[in-house]
Amino acid sequence: MHVTVLTIFPELFGPFLETSLIGRARERGLLEIEVWNLRDFTADRHRTVDDEPYGGGGGMVMTAPPWIRAVRELTAARPAWRVLLSPQGRRLDEALVRELAARPALVLLCARYEGIDERVAECVVDQEVSIGDYVLSGGELPAMVLIEALSRQIPGVVQLAESVVRDSFRAGLLDHPHFTRPPVVEGREVPPVLLSGNHAEIERWREVAALRATRAKRPDLLAGAELTAAQRRELARLEQEERAGVAGPASDRR
Ligand code: ADE
């Protein structure tokens, strides 16, 4: 997969692109990422990227010509799906990550939030993407969030294919809780089944624990989740308990 990033702060991407999974994926050629400075596509001596808003009001607006020139030049030889990071976009979730990961090439436009001339979106953007309903100062962190989520979908980037398959949201549920040494922390023991060596039992425990975590922390996800037989049984049991007034979702926490 090839990702081109356009920003006025290319330096923000340095260590992010060199470290850990993303750094290794790039070294191994699984992921190609280019970061371009929008100012390199300006036409004036001052490398201007913004101007006063028509209609008045405070702040500055990012001017369209450098964006349009940059996107056209950078996609001339390699057509790409062009994404503007913006709080007005479609909210990023695992389904959107997978849709975007299926595209061979992306261009990510990182605007500063004060505003970008509307004609950029009209002329050189295929899709606006938001990473959540809050406003950041620019699209750089959202672009990094997207790149990291995308990279995990590329075969070979995450060592254990299984860990991606099992990760949160893959089946529409949260991940099960994890434990490692020491066996007792602040008087809290590891669930004994995880020490049993019985892999079938452990797998069943994890399925049920994922269901319980989802129900306690993100019950809204249950409607769209694909449940295993063990998970359906556990959900029915929890619902029955709740109807009988034994335990509410808050006490499902482990
Ligand atoms: N730019 C500013 N805020 C943003 C957000 N929440 N998502 C994507 N891009 C943004």
mmCIF file of C-alpha atoms and ligand atoms in Angstrom:
data_model
loop_
_atom_site.group_PDB
_atom_site.id
_atom_site.type_symbol
_atom_site.label_atom_id
_atom_site.label_comp_id
_atom_site.label_asym_id
_atom_site.label_seq_id
_atom_site.Cartn_x
_atom_site.Cartn_y
_atom_site.Cartn_z
ATOM 1 C CA MET A 1 0.000 0.000 0.000
ATOM 2 C CA HIS A 2 1.201 3.495 -0.839
ATOM 3 C CA VAL A 3 0.274 6.523 1.296
ATOM 4 C CA THR A 4 1.092 10.125 0.422
ATOM 5 C CA VAL A 5 0.683 12.700 3.178
ATOM 6 C CA LEU A 6 0.300 16.421 2.494
ATOM 7 C CA THR A 7 0.884 18.773 5.419
ATOM 8 C CA ILE A 8 2.548 22.041 6.400
ATOM 9 C CA PHE A 9 4.221 20.169 9.312
ATOM 10 C CA PRO A 10 6.048 17.210 7.742
ATOM 11 C CA GLU A 11 8.411 17.093 10.733
ATOM 12 C CA LEU A 12 5.578 15.811 12.922
ATOM 13 C CA PHE A 13 5.695 12.485 11.075
ATOM 14 C CA GLY A 14 9.413 11.653 11.552
ATOM 15 C CA PRO A 15 9.643 9.324 14.571
ATOM 16 C CA PHE A 16 6.127 8.039 14.010
ATOM 17 C CA LEU A 17 7.100 6.649 10.610
ATOM 18 C CA GLU A 18 10.430 5.245 11.785
ATOM 19 C CA THR A 19 9.377 3.424 14.939
ATOM 20 C CA SER A 20 7.975 0.008 15.772
ATOM 21 C CA LEU A 21 5.478 -1.702 13.446
ATOM 22 C CA ILE A 22 5.261 1.155 10.941
ATOM 23 C CA GLY A 23 9.043 1.536 10.747
ATOM 24 C CA ARG A 24 9.481 -2.205 10.177
ATOM 25 C CA ALA A 25 6.630 -2.376 7.656
ATOM 26 C CA ARG A 26 8.297 0.401 5.648
ATOM 27 C CA GLU A 27 11.730 -1.225 5.843
ATOM 28 C CA ARG A 28 10.220 -4.454 4.572
ATOM 29 C CA GLY A 29 8.445 -2.668 1.709
ATOM 30 C CA LEU A 30 4.974 -3.592 2.946
ATOM 31 C CA LEU A 31 4.010 0.037 3.353
ATOM 32 C CA GLU A 32 5.337 3.009 1.404
ATOM 33 C CA ILE A 33 4.737 6.434 2.912
ATOM 34 C CA GLU A 34 5.773 9.782 1.450
ATOM 35 C CA VAL A 35 5.293 13.018 3.356
ATOM 36 C CA TRP A 36 5.152 16.220 1.320
ATOM 37 C CA ASN A 37 5.259 19.816 2.516
ATOM 38 C CA LEU A 38 2.299 21.709 1.097
ATOM 39 C CA ARG A 39 4.511 24.794 0.896
ATOM 40 C CA ASP A 40 6.536 23.093 -1.841
ATOM 41 C CA PHE A 41 3.469 23.529 -4.056
ATOM 42 C CA THR A 42 3.035 27.279 -3.499
ATOM 43 C CA ALA A 43 3.845 29.762 -6.253
ATOM 44 C CA ASP A 44 4.964 32.827 -4.288
ATOM 45 C CA ARG A 45 8.209 33.828 -2.613
ATOM 46 C CA HIS A 46 6.696 33.572 0.879
ATOM 47 C CA ARG A 47 5.314 30.074 0.282
ATOM 48 C CA THR A 48 1.891 31.268 1.414
ATOM 49 C CA VAL A 49 -0.708 28.643 2.283
ATOM 50 C CA ASP A 50 -3.453 30.766 3.848
ATOM 51 C CA ASP A 51 -5.373 33.982 3.385
ATOM 52 C CA GLU A 52 -8.126 36.046 5.012
ATOM 53 C CA PRO A 53 -11.635 34.616 4.811
ATOM 54 C CA TYR A 54 -14.052 36.074 2.273
ATOM 55 C CA GLY A 55 -16.922 37.537 4.237
ATOM 56 C CA GLY A 56 -14.654 38.574 7.078
ATOM 57 C CA GLY A 57 -14.399 37.101 10.544
ATOM 58 C CA GLY A 58 -11.319 36.030 12.444
ATOM 59 C CA GLY A 59 -8.675 33.516 11.557
ATOM 60 C CA MET A 60 -7.199 32.487 8.259
ATOM 61 C CA VAL A 61 -8.336 30.025 5.635
ATOM 62 C CA MET A 62 -6.020 27.618 3.820
ATOM 63 C CA THR A 63 -5.989 28.694 0.214
ATOM 64 C CA ALA A 64 -6.998 26.195 -2.471
ATOM 65 C CA PRO A 65 -4.348 26.487 -5.220
ATOM 66 C CA PRO A 66 -1.417 24.783 -3.395
ATOM 67 C CA TRP A 67 -3.650 21.858 -2.376
ATOM 68 C CA ILE A 68 -5.032 21.435 -5.858
ATOM 69 C CA ARG A 69 -1.616 21.651 -7.485
ATOM 70 C CA ALA A 70 -0.123 19.220 -4.960
ATOM 71 C CA VAL A 71 -2.848 16.605 -5.242
ATOM 72 C CA ARG A 72 -2.870 16.794 -9.057
ATOM 73 C CA GLU A 73 0.933 16.477 -9.281
ATOM 74 C CA LEU A 74 1.194 13.713 -6.701
ATOM 75 C CA THR A 75 -1.558 11.619 -8.271
ATOM 76 C CA ALA A 76 -0.555 12.161 -11.925
ATOM 77 C CA ALA A 77 1.558 9.020 -12.110
ATOM 78 C CA ARG A 78 -0.235 7.019 -9.412
ATOM 79 C CA PRO A 79 -4.007 7.454 -9.100
ATOM 80 C CA ALA A 80 -5.032 7.423 -5.445
ATOM 81 C CA TRP A 81 -8.081 7.683 -3.213
ATOM 82 C CA ARG A 82 -7.918 11.216 -1.794
ATOM 83 C CA VAL A 83 -8.880 11.643 1.854
ATOM 84 C CA LEU A 84 -9.276 14.947 3.689
ATOM 85 C CA LEU A 85 -8.971 14.544 7.463
ATOM 86 C CA SER A 86 -11.721 16.691 8.905
ATOM 87 C CA PRO A 87 -14.100 16.653 11.867
ATOM 88 C CA GLN A 88 -16.875 16.898 9.283
ATOM 89 C CA GLY A 89 -16.005 13.569 7.692
ATOM 90 C CA ARG A 90 -17.310 10.037 8.055
ATOM 91 C CA ARG A 91 -16.373 8.784 11.498
ATOM 92 C CA LEU A 92 -13.481 6.324 11.363
ATOM 93 C CA ASP A 93 -14.229 2.803 12.528
ATOM 94 C CA GLU A 94 -12.877 -0.632 11.742
ATOM 95 C CA ALA A 95 -15.187 -1.015 8.724
ATOM 96 C CA LEU A 96 -13.896 2.218 7.197
ATOM 97 C CA VAL A 97 -10.307 1.245 8.013
ATOM 98 C CA ARG A 98 -10.809 -1.973 6.057
ATOM 99 C CA GLU A 99 -12.395 -0.124 3.122
ATOM 100 C CA LEU A 100 -9.454 2.270 2.972
ATOM 101 C CA ALA A 101 -6.903 -0.520 3.424
ATOM 102 C CA ALA A 102 -8.283 -2.163 0.278
ATOM 103 C CA ARG A 103 -7.170 0.842 -1.795
ATOM 104 C CA PRO A 104 -3.699 0.475 -3.290
ATOM 105 C CA ALA A 105 -2.875 4.172 -2.876
ATOM 106 C CA LEU A 106 -4.129 6.960 -0.632
ATOM 107 C CA VAL A 107 -3.423 10.666 -0.421
ATOM 108 C CA LEU A 108 -4.076 12.137 3.030
ATOM 109 C CA LEU A 109 -4.700 15.880 3.165
ATOM 110 C CA CYS A 110 -3.905 17.292 6.606
ATOM 111 C CA ALA A 111 -5.485 20.731 6.908
ATOM 112 C CA ARG A 112 -5.175 23.030 9.869
ATOM 113 C CA TYR A 113 -8.548 23.254 11.483
ATOM 114 C CA GLU A 114 -9.133 27.011 11.195
ATOM 115 C CA GLY A 115 -10.420 26.134 7.780
ATOM 116 C CA ILE A 116 -9.631 25.140 4.257
ATOM 117 C CA ASP A 117 -11.191 26.662 1.150
ATOM 118 C CA GLU A 118 -14.281 24.592 0.321
ATOM 119 C CA ARG A 119 -13.140 24.180 -3.273
ATOM 120 C CA VAL A 120 -10.328 21.863 -2.169
ATOM 121 C CA ALA A 121 -12.904 19.296 -1.061
ATOM 122 C CA GLU A 122 -14.927 19.915 -4.208
ATOM 123 C CA CYS A 123 -12.025 19.549 -6.636
ATOM 124 C CA VAL A 124 -9.475 17.081 -5.250
ATOM 125 C CA VAL A 125 -11.037 15.080 -2.397
ATOM 126 C CA ASP A 126 -12.886 11.756 -2.666
ATOM 127 C CA GLN A 127 -13.808 11.377 0.989
ATOM 128 C CA GLU A 128 -13.629 13.296 4.272
ATOM 129 C CA VAL A 129 -12.720 11.223 7.329
ATOM 130 C CA SER A 130 -13.018 12.214 10.994
ATOM 131 C CA ILE A 131 -11.374 10.342 13.858
ATOM 132 C CA GLY A 132 -14.082 11.401 16.309
ATOM 133 C CA ASP A 133 -16.449 14.121 17.373
ATOM 134 C CA TYR A 134 -13.925 16.551 18.787
ATOM 135 C CA VAL A 135 -11.830 19.222 17.167
ATOM 136 C CA LEU A 136 -8.055 18.989 16.858
ATOM 137 C CA SER A 137 -5.836 21.761 15.559
ATOM 138 C CA GLY A 138 -5.021 19.896 12.387
ATOM 139 C CA GLY A 139 -5.272 16.684 10.414
ATOM 140 C CA GLU A 140 -1.759 15.423 11.215
ATOM 141 C CA LEU A 141 -2.639 13.353 14.292
ATOM 142 C CA PRO A 142 -5.771 11.995 12.582
ATOM 143 C CA ALA A 143 -3.608 10.991 9.591
ATOM 144 C CA MET A 144 -1.240 9.126 11.932
ATOM 145 C CA VAL A 145 -4.184 7.397 13.597
ATOM 146 C CA LEU A 146 -5.440 6.330 10.197
ATOM 147 C CA ILE A 147 -2.010 5.172 8.990
ATOM 148 C CA GLU A 148 -1.513 3.070 12.123
ATOM 149 C CA ALA A 149 -4.949 1.478 11.839
ATOM 150 C CA LEU A 150 -4.425 0.824 8.107
ATOM 151 C CA SER A 151 -0.997 -0.679 8.610
ATOM 152 C CA ARG A 152 -2.461 -3.342 10.894
ATOM 153 C CA GLN A 153 -4.634 -4.549 8.032
ATOM 154 C CA ILE A 154 -1.700 -5.146 5.689
ATOM 155 C CA PRO A 155 -0.755 -8.828 5.652
ATOM 156 C CA GLY A 156 2.595 -9.349 7.364
ATOM 157 C CA VAL A 157 2.706 -6.057 9.300
ATOM 158 C CA VAL A 158 1.483 -7.543 12.567
ATOM 159 C CA GLN A 159 3.529 -10.665 13.280
ATOM 160 C CA LEU A 160 0.772 -12.865 14.623
ATOM 161 C CA ALA A 161 -2.034 -12.862 12.069
ATOM 162 C CA GLU A 162 -4.129 -14.348 14.858
ATOM 163 C CA SER A 163 -3.751 -11.292 17.037
ATOM 164 C CA VAL A 164 -5.323 -9.099 14.334
ATOM 165 C CA VAL A 165 -8.128 -11.558 13.821
ATOM 166 C CA ARG A 166 -8.846 -11.619 17.519
ATOM 167 C CA ASP A 167 -8.313 -7.908 18.117
ATOM 168 C CA SER A 168 -11.077 -5.636 19.283
ATOM 169 C CA PHE A 169 -13.796 -5.063 16.737
ATOM 170 C CA ARG A 170 -12.796 -7.809 14.335
ATOM 171 C CA ALA A 171 -15.968 -9.703 15.163
ATOM 172 C CA GLY A 172 -17.636 -6.542 16.370
ATOM 173 C CA LEU A 173 -16.706 -7.158 20.020
ATOM 174 C CA LEU A 174 -14.072 -5.770 22.370
ATOM 175 C CA ASP A 175 -10.997 -7.862 23.075
ATOM 176 C CA HIS A 176 -10.920 -10.221 26.060
ATOM 177 C CA PRO A 177 -8.808 -9.142 29.070
ATOM 178 C CA HIS A 178 -5.113 -10.097 29.059
ATOM 179 C CA PHE A 179 -2.867 -11.218 31.930
ATOM 180 C CA THR A 180 0.853 -11.866 32.337
ATOM 181 C CA ARG A 181 3.277 -12.443 35.233
ATOM 182 C CA PRO A 182 3.256 -11.908 38.167
ATOM 183 C CA PRO A 183 0.327 -14.183 39.030
ATOM 184 C CA VAL A 184 -0.932 -11.946 41.848
ATOM 185 C CA VAL A 185 -1.106 -8.123 41.581
ATOM 186 C CA GLU A 186 -2.445 -6.118 44.549
ATOM 187 C CA GLY A 187 -4.146 -9.265 45.793
ATOM 188 C CA ARG A 188 -5.808 -9.911 42.417
ATOM 189 C CA GLU A 189 -5.221 -13.311 40.907
ATOM 190 C CA VAL A 190 -5.130 -14.348 37.282
ATOM 191 C CA PRO A 191 -8.283 -16.287 36.300
ATOM 192 C CA PRO A 192 -7.236 -19.911 37.072
ATOM 193 C CA VAL A 193 -8.362 -21.254 33.696
ATOM 194 C CA LEU A 194 -5.537 -19.289 32.031
ATOM 195 C CA LEU A 195 -3.020 -21.312 34.066
ATOM 196 C CA SER A 196 -4.707 -24.633 33.280
ATOM 197 C CA GLY A 197 -2.984 -25.358 29.969
ATOM 198 C CA ASN A 198 -6.342 -26.483 28.587
ATOM 199 C CA HIS A 199 -6.486 -24.579 25.313
ATOM 200 C CA ALA A 200 -10.094 -25.362 24.485
ATOM 201 C CA GLU A 201 -11.187 -24.125 27.913
ATOM 202 C CA ILE A 202 -9.011 -21.040 27.590
ATOM 203 C CA GLU A 203 -10.532 -20.238 24.195
ATOM 204 C CA ARG A 204 -14.052 -20.590 25.616
ATOM 205 C CA TRP A 205 -13.134 -18.372 28.582
ATOM 206 C CA ARG A 206 -11.797 -15.715 26.204
ATOM 207 C CA GLU A 207 -14.931 -15.776 24.075
ATOM 208 C CA VAL A 208 -17.121 -15.323 27.119
ATOM 209 C CA ALA A 209 -14.812 -12.681 28.617
ATOM 210 C CA ALA A 210 -14.919 -10.695 25.340
ATOM 211 C CA LEU A 211 -18.696 -10.821 25.438
ATOM 212 C CA ARG A 212 -18.776 -9.705 29.072
ATOM 213 C CA ALA A 213 -16.300 -6.854 28.466
ATOM 214 C CA THR A 214 -18.333 -5.628 25.496
ATOM 215 C CA ARG A 215 -21.577 -5.786 27.398
ATOM 216 C CA ALA A 216 -20.121 -3.898 30.348
ATOM 217 C CA LYS A 217 -18.103 -1.260 28.462
ATOM 218 C CA ARG A 218 -19.648 -0.893 24.998
ATOM 219 C CA PRO A 219 -23.120 -2.476 25.001
ATOM 220 C CA ASP A 220 -23.931 -0.500 21.836
ATOM 221 C CA LEU A 221 -21.610 -2.845 19.898
ATOM 222 C CA LEU A 222 -23.589 -5.975 20.697
ATOM 223 C CA ALA A 223 -26.293 -5.256 18.130
ATOM 224 C CA GLY A 224 -23.825 -5.572 15.232
ATOM 225 C CA ALA A 225 -21.578 -8.312 16.671
ATOM 226 C CA GLU A 226 -21.114 -11.819 15.302
ATOM 227 C CA LEU A 227 -21.491 -14.049 18.370
ATOM 228 C CA THR A 228 -20.198 -17.588 18.796
ATOM 229 C CA ALA A 229 -22.428 -20.222 20.370
ATOM 230 C CA ALA A 230 -20.680 -19.773 23.743
ATOM 231 C CA GLN A 231 -21.157 -16.025 23.516
ATOM 232 C CA ARG A 232 -24.856 -16.356 22.679
ATOM 233 C CA ARG A 233 -25.333 -18.669 25.661
ATOM 234 C CA GLU A 234 -23.503 -16.249 27.973
ATOM 235 C CA LEU A 235 -25.516 -13.292 26.705
ATOM 236 C CA ALA A 236 -28.768 -15.146 27.298
ATOM 237 C CA ARG A 237 -27.571 -16.095 30.788
ATOM 238 C CA LEU A 238 -26.589 -12.508 31.650
ATOM 239 C CA GLU A 239 -29.874 -11.170 30.354
ATOM 240 C CA GLN A 240 -31.777 -13.707 32.389
ATOM 241 C CA GLU A 241 -29.756 -12.789 35.501
ATOM 242 C CA GLU A 242 -30.521 -9.151 34.896
ATOM 243 C CA ARG A 243 -34.226 -9.814 34.488
ATOM 244 C CA ALA A 244 -34.137 -11.722 37.769
ATOM 245 C CA GLY A 245 -32.399 -8.686 39.333
ATOM 246 C CA VAL A 246 -29.240 -10.629 40.200
ATOM 247 C CA ALA A 247 -26.684 -8.475 38.410
ATOM 248 C CA GLY A 248 -26.729 -5.411 36.232
ATOM 249 C CA PRO A 249 -24.181 -4.570 33.514
ATOM 250 C CA ALA A 250 -21.991 -2.595 35.961
ATOM 251 C CA SER A 251 -21.260 -5.720 37.961
ATOM 252 C CA ASP A 252 -20.261 -7.690 34.847
ATOM 253 C CA ARG A 253 -16.875 -6.044 34.919
ATOM 254 C CA ARG A 254 -14.946 -9.284 35.813
HETATM 255 N N1 ADE B 1 -9.035 17.781 12.071
HETATM 256 C C1 ADE B 1 -9.395 18.425 13.196
HETATM 257 N N2 ADE B 1 -10.141 17.644 13.984
HETATM 258 C C2 ADE B 1 -10.259 16.452 13.348
HETATM 259 C C3 ADE B 1 -10.920 15.235 13.652
HETATM 260 N N3 ADE B 1 -11.608 15.063 14.765
HETATM 261 N N4 ADE B 1 -10.834 14.228 12.758
HETATM 262 C C4 ADE B 1 -10.142 14.389 11.614
HETATM 263 N N5 ADE B 1 -9.513 15.513 11.264
HETATM 264 C C5 ADE B 1 -9.565 16.536 12.123
#
